[in-house]
Amino acid sequence: MPQRRYAEVTADPREQASLLANADPGITRSKPPTGSKGAEHALTPRQAIKAYPMAIFWTLAVSMTVIMEGYDTILIGNFFAYPTFAEKYGQKIDKHGHHQLSAPWQATLSNMAGIGSFFGVLLNGHLVDLFGQKRVIIGALCALSCFVFMTFFAPTIQVLAAGEFLCGLPWGVFASSAPAYASEVLPLSLRVYLTSYTNMCFIIGQLIAAGILATLVSRTDEWAFRIPFAIQWVWPAFLIPLLCFAPESPWHLVRKGEIKKAELSLRRLRSSQDDVDVKSTLATIIRTDALEKRITAGTSYWDCFRGVERRRTEIACMAFAGQMFSGLAFAYNSTYFFQQVGLTPAQTYRLNIGGTGLALLGTLVSWFTLMPYFGRRRIFLWGMFTLFLIQYFIGILNIWTDNDAVAMFQAVMTLVWTFVFQLSIGQLGWALPAEVGSTRLRQRTVCLARNTYYIAFVIAQTLQPFFMNPTQWNMKGYTGFFWGTTALLTFIWAYFRLPETKNRTYEELDWLFAKGTATRKFESTKVDVFGHDEECNPGPSFNDVEEEDVHLGTGNG
């Protein structure tokens, strides 16, 4: 067969209306290998756990890198209400005699890690394409071990801000690599659980930070905030040697033409299975990669905005940024809000631990009561609408905020918001970007989605101190009206633009996006990738396609 069938398409992307329209009819309509796509649909979560134990183990290990970002996000925000930290780095004293960081410096410190993560994510899209997930993650862990020295020893707030920026670079790598790696090594039935497990790692990091902060809040020396910084050295110490033994993503190896290594990686990810299962999985990866080449002239960031990929990128970006638009900066782990409505530091940090515990509970409840029975779209819509209602309710209650009981009730409502968030948006913000991007552009799609989140994060963290700071706008609970409105607008977007991806293989998603399937018809549309309902020349068999691809790819293996 001529090799030109797999050459990258360089025509105007506007002419590449869909993957199927440009693919060779013999490829799209030939018979799939036995046990590939059908077996993936038939595999239950319990069966998948037995079949892919090492894939689960390595996904859990890689996702643990995100604990560090979750740990720091709650650390800096909560330090604003931390007496010793405010005394060391604060610029003024409020009417209650408490040291305060100015709103501009609060915004700066809140944003520096996010800005660093933005550039880390952007860089990661290129590095992973060159070196693969494994080597990039290990390199980022080594870099983080060095950058933590700046935050630990920071003598001034300026040095602390610079250290936060540098630490953000590897955190951006972890946040964009963990869900992409999970989506590439796991079977369909486990995909949503372990891509969203990244979110649980985020919560675990926050829970660890909340516990440490509550334990050290009574200290009156600088170790009260330096010890939490020092604890960040713990994760690289055991993750670096562990991840040296992790297998590389088989999808990345296929994209690099290293077919033999991809097969070896698949064998390491599975339990003892017969040769046919591994071969058919490898063949499906090769075939999907070959099909996706038909609409992508390359694998650059620009290609994420061309042709059919534009819609997929939009969905991924909005799903991730939707976490911030839902009111995350206001209602999630809002110890500074608790302080401004009059709660004591002890009450503030006890509520903070309770809120983080509820977040973890919400994740587990979602896994066992929502994810198995309801689609991603339905959970996202109902979750976002509920978050909108809760924040408007908090805003209304602010009319009576001088009443201590009402102030406490506002604080409790933020905990309810946290629970609902982790039932829905918190999970899907991580899972959807890893699902909707095409396999060849998945890493860059996840990177763009995460960076959209970081842009929203920087905007939100810039506004939030001004909303809450008593020397600025001092809106307190009325801030709920602003973030409730952004949640409502995101709900409207999702109703018209967010499709259902539950129980869809990557090949089926390619087909649905390529056909321009309407958003609300994704769930009900019967996918016929191989065109069994059309009369056509069947063309070469799938095995022919597989053999040619393997032959073409082994040159680099």
Coordinates of C-alpha atoms in Angstrom, one line a residue:
M1 CA 0.0 0.0 0.0
P2 CA 1.3 3.5 -0.7
Q3 CA 2.6 5.4 2.3
R4 CA 0.9 8.6 1.3
R5 CA -2.3 7.3 3.0
Y6 CA -0.7 8.4 6.3
A7 CA 1.0 11.5 5.2
E8 CA 0.0 14.6 7.2
V9 CA -2.5 16.7 5.4
T10 CA -1.3 20.2 4.5
A11 CA -4.3 21.6 2.7
D12 CA -6.3 24.5 4.0
P13 CA -7.9 23.3 7.2
R14 CA -11.2 24.9 6.1
E15 CA -11.4 22.3 3.4
Q16 CA -10.9 19.5 6.0
A17 CA -14.6 19.5 7.1
S18 CA -14.3 16.3 9.1
L19 CA -12.0 13.5 9.9
L20 CA -14.2 11.0 8.1
A21 CA -14.5 13.1 5.0
N22 CA -10.7 13.1 4.5
A23 CA -9.9 9.6 5.7
D24 CA -9.4 6.8 3.3
P25 CA -12.8 4.9 2.9
G26 CA -10.9 1.7 3.4
I27 CA -9.8 2.8 6.8
T28 CA -13.0 4.2 8.1
R29 CA -15.3 1.4 6.9
S30 CA -13.2 -1.7 7.4
K31 CA -13.9 -4.1 10.2
P32 CA -12.4 -3.4 13.6
P33 CA -10.2 -5.9 15.2
T34 CA -12.0 -8.4 17.4
G35 CA -12.1 -7.3 21.1
S36 CA -10.9 -3.7 20.5
K37 CA -13.7 -1.1 20.7
G38 CA -16.4 -3.6 21.6
A39 CA -14.4 -5.0 24.5
E40 CA -13.7 -1.5 25.7
H41 CA -17.4 -0.8 26.0
A42 CA -18.1 -4.2 27.5
L43 CA -15.5 -3.9 30.3
T44 CA -17.1 -3.0 33.6
P45 CA -15.2 -0.9 36.2
R46 CA -14.6 -4.0 38.3
Q47 CA -13.3 -6.0 35.3
A48 CA -11.1 -3.0 34.3
I49 CA -9.5 -2.9 37.8
K50 CA -8.6 -6.5 37.5
A51 CA -7.3 -6.1 33.9
Y52 CA -5.3 -2.9 34.4
P53 CA -3.9 -2.9 37.9
M54 CA -0.6 -1.4 37.0
A55 CA -2.2 1.3 34.9
I56 CA -4.2 2.3 37.9
F57 CA -1.1 2.3 40.1
W58 CA 0.9 4.5 37.8
T59 CA -2.0 6.9 37.3
L60 CA -2.3 7.2 41.1
A61 CA 1.4 7.9 41.4
V62 CA 1.5 10.5 38.6
S63 CA -1.6 12.3 39.9
M64 CA 0.0 12.6 43.3
T65 CA 2.2 15.4 41.9
V66 CA -0.9 17.5 41.9
I67 CA -1.1 17.3 45.7
M68 CA 1.6 19.9 45.8
E69 CA -0.3 22.5 43.7
G70 CA -3.5 21.9 45.8
Y71 CA -1.4 22.2 49.0
D72 CA 0.0 25.6 47.9
T73 CA -3.3 27.1 46.6
I74 CA -4.8 26.8 50.0
L75 CA -1.6 27.8 51.8
I76 CA -1.1 31.2 50.4
G77 CA -4.7 32.3 50.4
N78 CA -5.1 31.2 54.1
F79 CA -1.8 32.9 55.1
F80 CA -3.6 36.2 54.6
A81 CA -5.6 35.5 57.8
Y82 CA -2.5 34.0 59.5
P83 CA -1.3 36.3 62.3
T84 CA 2.4 35.6 62.1
F85 CA 2.5 35.7 58.3
A86 CA 0.6 39.0 58.2
E87 CA 2.9 40.4 60.8
K88 CA 6.0 39.4 58.8
Y89 CA 4.8 40.5 55.3
G90 CA 1.9 42.9 56.1
Q91 CA 1.8 46.6 55.2
K92 CA -0.9 47.9 57.6
I93 CA -3.0 47.4 60.7
D94 CA -6.8 47.3 60.6
K95 CA -9.3 48.8 63.1
H96 CA -9.3 45.6 65.1
G97 CA -5.5 45.8 65.6
H98 CA -4.8 42.9 63.1
H99 CA -1.9 43.1 60.6
Q100 CA -3.2 43.1 57.0
L101 CA -1.5 42.7 53.7
S102 CA -2.7 45.4 51.3
A103 CA -5.1 44.3 48.6
P104 CA -2.5 44.7 45.8
W105 CA -0.1 42.5 47.6
Q106 CA -2.8 39.9 48.3
A107 CA -3.6 39.9 44.6
T108 CA 0.1 39.6 43.7
L109 CA 0.8 36.7 46.0
S110 CA -2.4 34.9 45.0
N111 CA -1.6 35.2 41.3
M112 CA 2.2 34.6 41.1
A113 CA 1.9 30.8 41.3
G114 CA -1.0 30.9 38.8
I115 CA 1.1 33.0 36.4
G116 CA 4.0 30.7 36.8
S117 CA 1.7 27.7 36.2
F118 CA 0.4 29.4 33.0
F119 CA 3.9 29.4 31.5
G120 CA 4.7 26.0 32.9
V121 CA 1.6 24.5 31.1
L122 CA 2.5 26.3 27.9
L123 CA 6.0 24.9 28.0
N124 CA 4.8 21.5 28.9
G125 CA 2.9 21.1 25.7
H126 CA 6.2 21.3 23.8
L127 CA 8.3 19.3 26.2
V128 CA 5.9 16.3 26.4
D129 CA 5.8 16.2 22.6
L130 CA 9.6 16.0 22.6
F131 CA 10.4 13.9 25.7
G132 CA 7.2 12.2 26.8
Q133 CA 5.3 12.5 30.1
K134 CA 7.6 10.5 32.3
R135 CA 10.8 12.5 31.8
V136 CA 9.1 15.8 31.9
I137 CA 7.4 15.1 35.2
I138 CA 10.6 13.9 36.8
G139 CA 12.4 17.0 35.6
A140 CA 9.7 19.2 36.9
L141 CA 9.9 17.5 40.4
C142 CA 13.7 18.2 40.4
A143 CA 13.1 21.8 39.6
L144 CA 10.4 22.2 42.2
S145 CA 12.8 20.9 44.9
C146 CA 15.1 23.8 44.1
F147 CA 12.5 26.5 43.8
V148 CA 11.0 25.7 47.3
F149 CA 14.2 27.1 48.8
M150 CA 13.1 30.6 47.7
T151 CA 9.7 30.5 49.4
F152 CA 11.1 28.9 52.6
F153 CA 13.9 31.4 53.1
A154 CA 12.1 34.5 51.7
P155 CA 13.2 37.5 53.7
T156 CA 10.8 39.9 52.0
I157 CA 7.4 39.7 50.3
Q158 CA 9.1 40.4 46.9
V159 CA 11.3 37.3 47.2
L160 CA 8.3 35.3 48.3
A161 CA 6.4 36.4 45.2
A162 CA 9.3 35.5 43.0
G163 CA 9.5 32.0 44.6
E164 CA 5.8 31.5 44.1
F165 CA 6.2 32.3 40.4
L166 CA 9.0 29.8 40.0
C167 CA 7.2 27.1 41.9
G168 CA 4.3 27.6 39.6
L169 CA 6.3 26.5 36.6
P170 CA 6.5 22.8 37.7
W171 CA 3.0 22.9 39.1
G172 CA 1.7 23.8 35.7
V173 CA 3.5 20.7 34.3
F174 CA 1.9 18.5 36.9
A175 CA -1.6 19.9 36.4
S176 CA -1.6 19.4 32.7
S177 CA 0.3 16.1 32.6
A178 CA -1.6 14.1 35.2
P179 CA -5.1 14.0 33.6
A180 CA -3.5 13.5 30.1
Y181 CA -1.4 10.6 31.3
A182 CA -4.5 9.0 33.0
S183 CA -6.6 9.3 29.9
E184 CA -3.9 7.6 27.8
V185 CA -3.2 4.6 29.9
L186 CA -6.7 3.7 31.3
P187 CA -9.6 1.8 29.7
L188 CA -12.9 3.6 29.0
S189 CA -14.8 2.5 32.1
L190 CA -12.1 3.9 34.4
R191 CA -11.3 7.0 32.5
V192 CA -13.6 9.5 34.2
Y193 CA -12.8 8.2 37.7
L194 CA -9.0 8.5 37.5
T195 CA -8.8 11.6 35.3
S196 CA -11.0 13.2 38.0
Y197 CA -8.8 11.6 40.7
T198 CA -6.4 14.4 39.8
N199 CA -9.0 16.7 41.4
M200 CA -9.0 14.4 44.5
C201 CA -5.3 14.8 44.8
F202 CA -5.8 18.6 44.7
I203 CA -8.2 18.2 47.6
I204 CA -5.8 16.0 49.5
G205 CA -3.2 18.7 49.2
Q206 CA -5.7 21.2 50.5
L207 CA -6.7 19.0 53.4
I208 CA -3.1 18.5 54.4
A209 CA -2.5 22.2 54.2
A210 CA -5.6 23.0 56.3
G211 CA -4.6 20.5 59.0
I212 CA -1.1 21.9 59.1
L213 CA -2.4 25.5 59.3
A214 CA -4.8 24.7 62.0
T215 CA -2.0 23.0 64.0
L216 CA 0.5 25.9 63.7
V217 CA -1.9 28.9 63.9
S218 CA -1.1 29.2 67.7
R219 CA 2.7 29.6 67.1
T220 CA 4.0 33.1 67.5
D221 CA 7.3 32.7 65.6
E222 CA 8.1 32.6 61.9
W223 CA 8.2 28.8 61.9
A224 CA 4.4 29.0 61.9
F225 CA 4.5 29.7 58.2
R226 CA 8.0 28.4 57.3
I227 CA 7.2 24.8 58.3
P228 CA 4.3 24.6 55.8
F229 CA 6.7 25.7 53.1
A230 CA 9.3 23.2 54.1
I231 CA 6.8 20.3 53.9
Q232 CA 6.7 20.8 50.1
W233 CA 10.1 19.0 49.9
V234 CA 8.4 15.7 51.0
W235 CA 6.7 14.8 47.7
P236 CA 9.6 15.1 45.4
A237 CA 11.7 13.0 47.8
F238 CA 9.7 9.9 47.2
L239 CA 8.0 10.6 43.9
I240 CA 11.2 11.1 41.9
P241 CA 12.7 7.6 42.6
L242 CA 9.2 6.0 42.2
L243 CA 8.4 7.6 38.8
C244 CA 11.7 6.6 37.4
F245 CA 10.1 3.1 36.9
A246 CA 6.8 4.3 35.4
P247 CA 5.9 3.3 31.8
E248 CA 5.6 5.9 29.2
S249 CA 2.2 6.6 27.6
P250 CA 1.7 4.1 24.7
W251 CA -0.1 6.8 22.7
H252 CA 3.0 9.1 22.9
L253 CA 5.2 6.2 21.8
V254 CA 2.9 5.5 18.8
R255 CA 2.9 9.2 17.8
K256 CA 6.7 8.9 17.9
G257 CA 6.6 5.8 15.7
E258 CA 8.1 3.6 18.5
I259 CA 5.7 0.7 18.1
K260 CA 7.7 -1.9 19.9
K261 CA 8.1 0.3 22.9
A262 CA 4.4 1.1 22.9
E263 CA 3.6 -2.6 22.9
L264 CA 6.0 -3.1 25.9
S265 CA 4.3 -0.2 27.7
L266 CA 0.9 -1.7 27.2
R267 CA 2.0 -5.0 28.6
R268 CA 3.4 -3.3 31.7
L269 CA 0.0 -1.5 32.2
R270 CA -2.1 -4.7 32.0
S271 CA -2.3 -7.8 34.1
S272 CA -1.4 -11.1 32.4
Q273 CA -3.5 -11.2 29.3
D274 CA -3.2 -13.1 26.0
D275 CA -1.3 -11.6 23.1
V276 CA -4.4 -10.8 21.1
D277 CA -5.7 -8.3 23.6
V278 CA -2.5 -6.3 23.7
K279 CA -2.1 -6.5 19.9
S280 CA -5.7 -5.3 19.3
T281 CA -5.4 -2.4 21.8
L282 CA -2.2 -1.4 20.1
A283 CA -3.9 -1.7 16.7
T284 CA -6.7 0.6 17.8
I285 CA -4.2 3.2 19.1
I286 CA -2.3 3.1 15.7
R287 CA -5.6 3.3 13.7
T288 CA -7.0 6.2 15.7
D289 CA -3.7 8.1 15.4
A290 CA -3.6 7.4 11.6
L291 CA -7.2 8.7 11.2
E292 CA -6.6 11.8 13.2
K293 CA -3.6 12.7 11.0
R294 CA -6.2 13.3 8.2
I295 CA -7.4 16.6 9.7
T296 CA -4.3 17.8 11.4
A297 CA -1.4 19.2 9.5
G298 CA 0.7 19.1 12.7
T299 CA 0.4 18.9 16.4
S300 CA 1.1 22.5 17.3
Y301 CA -1.0 24.7 19.6
W302 CA -2.3 26.5 16.4
D303 CA -3.8 23.2 15.2
C304 CA -6.1 23.1 18.3
F305 CA -8.0 26.1 16.7
R306 CA -8.3 24.7 13.2
G307 CA -11.2 22.9 11.6
V308 CA -13.1 20.4 13.9
E309 CA -10.5 20.9 16.7
R310 CA -11.8 24.4 17.4
R311 CA -15.0 23.1 18.9
R312 CA -13.2 20.5 21.0
T313 CA -10.8 23.1 22.3
E314 CA -13.6 25.5 23.3
I315 CA -15.3 22.7 25.3
A316 CA -12.1 21.7 27.1
C317 CA -11.2 25.4 27.9
M318 CA -14.7 26.3 29.2
A319 CA -15.0 23.1 31.2
F320 CA -11.8 23.9 33.1
A321 CA -12.4 27.7 33.4
G322 CA -15.9 26.9 34.5
Q323 CA -14.4 26.0 37.9
M324 CA -13.4 29.6 38.4
F325 CA -16.5 31.0 36.9
S326 CA -18.6 29.0 39.3
G327 CA -17.3 31.1 42.2
L328 CA -14.3 29.2 43.3
A329 CA -12.3 32.2 44.4
F330 CA -15.1 33.3 46.7
A331 CA -16.8 30.3 48.2
Y332 CA -14.1 27.6 48.3
N333 CA -11.8 27.5 51.4
S334 CA -12.8 31.1 52.1
T335 CA -11.0 31.6 55.4
Y336 CA -10.5 35.3 54.6
F337 CA -14.3 35.7 54.0
F338 CA -14.9 34.0 57.4
Q339 CA -12.5 36.5 59.1
Q340 CA -14.2 39.5 57.4
V341 CA -17.7 38.4 58.6
G342 CA -16.4 38.4 62.2
L343 CA -15.4 34.8 63.0
T344 CA -12.4 34.1 65.2
P345 CA -9.1 32.6 63.8
A346 CA -9.9 29.3 65.6
Q347 CA -13.4 29.1 64.1
T348 CA -12.0 30.1 60.7
Y349 CA -9.5 27.3 60.5
R350 CA -11.9 24.7 62.0
L351 CA -14.4 25.6 59.3
N352 CA -11.6 25.4 56.7
I353 CA -10.7 21.9 57.7
G354 CA -14.4 21.0 57.6
G355 CA -14.8 22.5 54.2
T356 CA -11.9 20.6 52.8
G357 CA -13.2 17.4 54.4
L358 CA -16.6 18.0 52.7
A359 CA -14.8 18.5 49.4
L360 CA -13.1 15.1 49.7
L361 CA -16.5 13.6 50.7
G362 CA -18.1 15.2 47.7
T363 CA -15.6 13.6 45.4
L364 CA -16.2 10.1 46.8
V365 CA -20.0 10.6 46.7
S366 CA -19.8 11.7 43.1
W367 CA -17.7 8.6 42.2
F368 CA -20.2 6.1 43.6
T369 CA -23.6 7.8 43.3
L370 CA -23.4 10.2 40.3
M371 CA -20.7 9.1 37.8
P372 CA -21.9 5.6 37.3
Y373 CA -25.5 6.6 36.6
F374 CA -25.6 10.1 35.1
G375 CA -23.8 11.7 32.1
R376 CA -21.1 14.4 32.3
R377 CA -23.4 17.0 30.8
R378 CA -26.3 16.5 33.2
I379 CA -24.0 16.5 36.3
F380 CA -22.3 19.7 35.0
L381 CA -25.6 21.5 34.3
W382 CA -27.3 20.7 37.6
G383 CA -24.1 21.4 39.6
M384 CA -23.5 24.8 38.0
F385 CA -27.1 25.9 38.5
T386 CA -27.1 24.9 42.1
L387 CA -23.8 26.8 42.7
F388 CA -25.5 29.9 41.2
L389 CA -28.5 29.6 43.6
I390 CA -26.2 29.1 46.7
Q391 CA -24.2 32.2 46.0
Y392 CA -27.2 34.4 45.4
F393 CA -28.6 33.2 48.7
I394 CA -25.3 34.1 50.4
G395 CA -25.6 37.6 48.8
I396 CA -29.1 38.0 50.1
L397 CA -28.2 37.0 53.6
N398 CA -25.6 39.8 53.7
I399 CA -28.4 42.2 54.4
W400 CA -28.4 40.8 58.0
T401 CA -24.6 40.2 58.3
D402 CA -24.3 42.2 61.6
N403 CA -26.2 39.3 63.2
D404 CA -23.6 36.7 64.3
A405 CA -25.9 33.8 63.6
V406 CA -26.4 35.0 60.0
A407 CA -22.7 35.4 59.5
M408 CA -22.1 31.8 60.7
F409 CA -24.9 30.6 58.4
Q410 CA -23.2 32.4 55.5
A411 CA -20.0 30.5 56.3
V412 CA -21.9 27.2 56.5
M413 CA -23.4 27.9 53.0
T414 CA -20.0 28.3 51.6
L415 CA -19.3 24.7 52.9
V416 CA -22.5 23.5 51.2
W417 CA -21.2 25.2 48.0
T418 CA -17.9 23.4 48.4
F419 CA -19.7 20.0 48.7
V420 CA -21.8 20.6 45.6
F421 CA -18.8 21.9 43.7
Q422 CA -16.9 18.7 44.3
L423 CA -20.0 16.6 43.4
S424 CA -20.0 18.2 39.9
I425 CA -17.8 20.9 38.5
G426 CA -14.7 20.1 40.5
Q427 CA -14.6 16.6 39.1
L428 CA -15.6 17.3 35.5
G429 CA -13.3 20.3 35.1
W430 CA -10.4 17.8 35.2
A431 CA -12.1 14.9 33.4
L432 CA -13.7 16.7 30.4
P433 CA -10.6 18.3 28.9
A434 CA -8.8 15.0 29.0
E435 CA -11.7 13.4 27.1
V436 CA -12.8 15.8 24.4
G437 CA -9.4 16.6 22.7
S438 CA -8.3 14.3 19.8
T439 CA -5.6 11.9 20.8
R440 CA -2.9 13.6 18.7
L441 CA -3.6 17.0 20.3
R442 CA -4.7 15.8 23.7
Q443 CA -1.7 17.1 25.6
R444 CA -1.9 20.5 24.0
T445 CA -5.7 20.6 24.4
V446 CA -5.3 19.9 28.1
C447 CA -2.6 22.6 28.3
L448 CA -4.8 25.2 26.6
A449 CA -7.7 24.3 28.9
R450 CA -5.6 24.5 32.0
N451 CA -4.1 27.8 30.9
T452 CA -7.6 29.1 30.3
Y453 CA -8.3 28.2 33.9
Y454 CA -5.2 30.0 35.0
I455 CA -6.2 33.2 33.1
A456 CA -9.6 33.0 34.8
F457 CA -7.8 32.3 38.1
V458 CA -5.6 35.4 37.8
I459 CA -8.6 37.6 37.0
A460 CA -10.6 36.1 39.9
Q461 CA -7.7 36.3 42.4
T462 CA -7.1 39.9 41.4
L463 CA -10.7 40.9 41.9
Q464 CA -11.4 38.8 45.1
P465 CA -9.2 40.7 47.5
F466 CA -10.8 44.0 46.4
F467 CA -14.2 42.5 46.9
M468 CA -13.4 41.3 50.4
N469 CA -10.7 43.7 51.8
P470 CA -12.2 46.1 54.4
T471 CA -10.0 48.9 53.1
Q472 CA -11.2 48.4 49.5
W473 CA -14.8 47.5 48.3
N474 CA -15.7 45.6 51.5
M475 CA -18.6 43.8 49.8
K476 CA -18.4 40.7 52.0
G477 CA -21.4 38.4 51.2
Y478 CA -22.6 40.6 48.4
T479 CA -19.7 39.2 46.4
G480 CA -21.9 36.2 45.9
F481 CA -24.1 38.2 43.5
F482 CA -21.1 38.7 41.2
W483 CA -19.9 35.1 41.2
G484 CA -23.4 33.8 41.1
T485 CA -23.9 35.7 37.9
T486 CA -20.8 34.2 36.3
A487 CA -22.0 30.8 37.3
L488 CA -25.3 31.4 35.6
L489 CA -23.6 32.5 32.4
T490 CA -21.5 29.4 32.4
F491 CA -24.6 27.3 32.9
I492 CA -26.2 28.9 29.8
W493 CA -23.0 28.2 27.8
A494 CA -23.0 24.5 28.9
Y495 CA -26.7 24.0 28.0
F496 CA -26.0 25.0 24.4
R497 CA -22.4 23.9 23.9
L498 CA -21.4 21.0 26.3
P499 CA -21.9 17.6 24.8
E500 CA -22.3 14.2 26.5
T501 CA -19.0 12.1 26.4
K502 CA -20.0 9.3 28.8
N503 CA -19.4 5.8 27.4
R504 CA -17.8 7.1 24.3
T505 CA -14.4 5.8 23.1
Y506 CA -11.9 8.3 21.5
E507 CA -12.7 6.9 18.1
E508 CA -16.4 7.5 18.6
L509 CA -15.8 11.0 19.8
D510 CA -13.7 11.6 16.7
W511 CA -16.7 10.5 14.6
L512 CA -19.3 12.6 16.5
F513 CA -17.2 15.8 16.3
A514 CA -16.2 15.1 12.7
K515 CA -19.9 14.8 11.7
G516 CA -20.7 18.1 13.5
T517 CA -23.2 16.3 15.7
A518 CA -25.5 18.7 17.6
T519 CA -24.6 19.2 21.3
R520 CA -27.8 17.6 22.7
K521 CA -27.6 14.7 20.3
F522 CA -24.2 13.4 21.4
E523 CA -25.8 11.0 23.9
S524 CA -28.5 9.5 21.6
T525 CA -26.6 9.4 18.3
K526 CA -25.8 5.9 17.1
V527 CA -22.1 5.9 16.1
D528 CA -21.2 3.8 13.0
V529 CA -17.5 4.5 12.5
F530 CA -17.2 1.7 10.0
G531 CA -20.2 2.7 7.9
H532 CA -22.0 -0.7 8.0
D533 CA -25.2 1.0 7.0
E534 CA -23.7 2.3 3.8
E535 CA -23.0 0.5 0.6
C536 CA -19.4 1.0 -0.2
N537 CA -16.3 -0.7 -1.4
P538 CA -14.9 -2.1 1.8
G539 CA -11.4 -1.4 0.8
P540 CA -8.4 -3.0 2.6
S541 CA -9.0 -4.7 5.9
F542 CA -8.1 -3.3 9.3
N543 CA -5.3 -5.8 9.6
D544 CA -3.8 -4.5 6.4
V545 CA -3.9 -1.0 7.9
E546 CA -2.4 -2.2 11.1
E547 CA 0.4 -4.1 9.4
E548 CA 1.3 -1.1 7.3
D549 CA 1.3 1.3 10.3
V550 CA 3.5 -1.1 12.3
H551 CA 5.9 -1.4 9.4
L552 CA 6.1 2.4 9.0
G553 CA 6.5 2.9 12.8
T554 CA 9.2 0.4 13.7
G555 CA 12.0 2.5 12.2
N556 CA 12.2 4.5 15.4
G557 CA 11.4 1.6 17.7

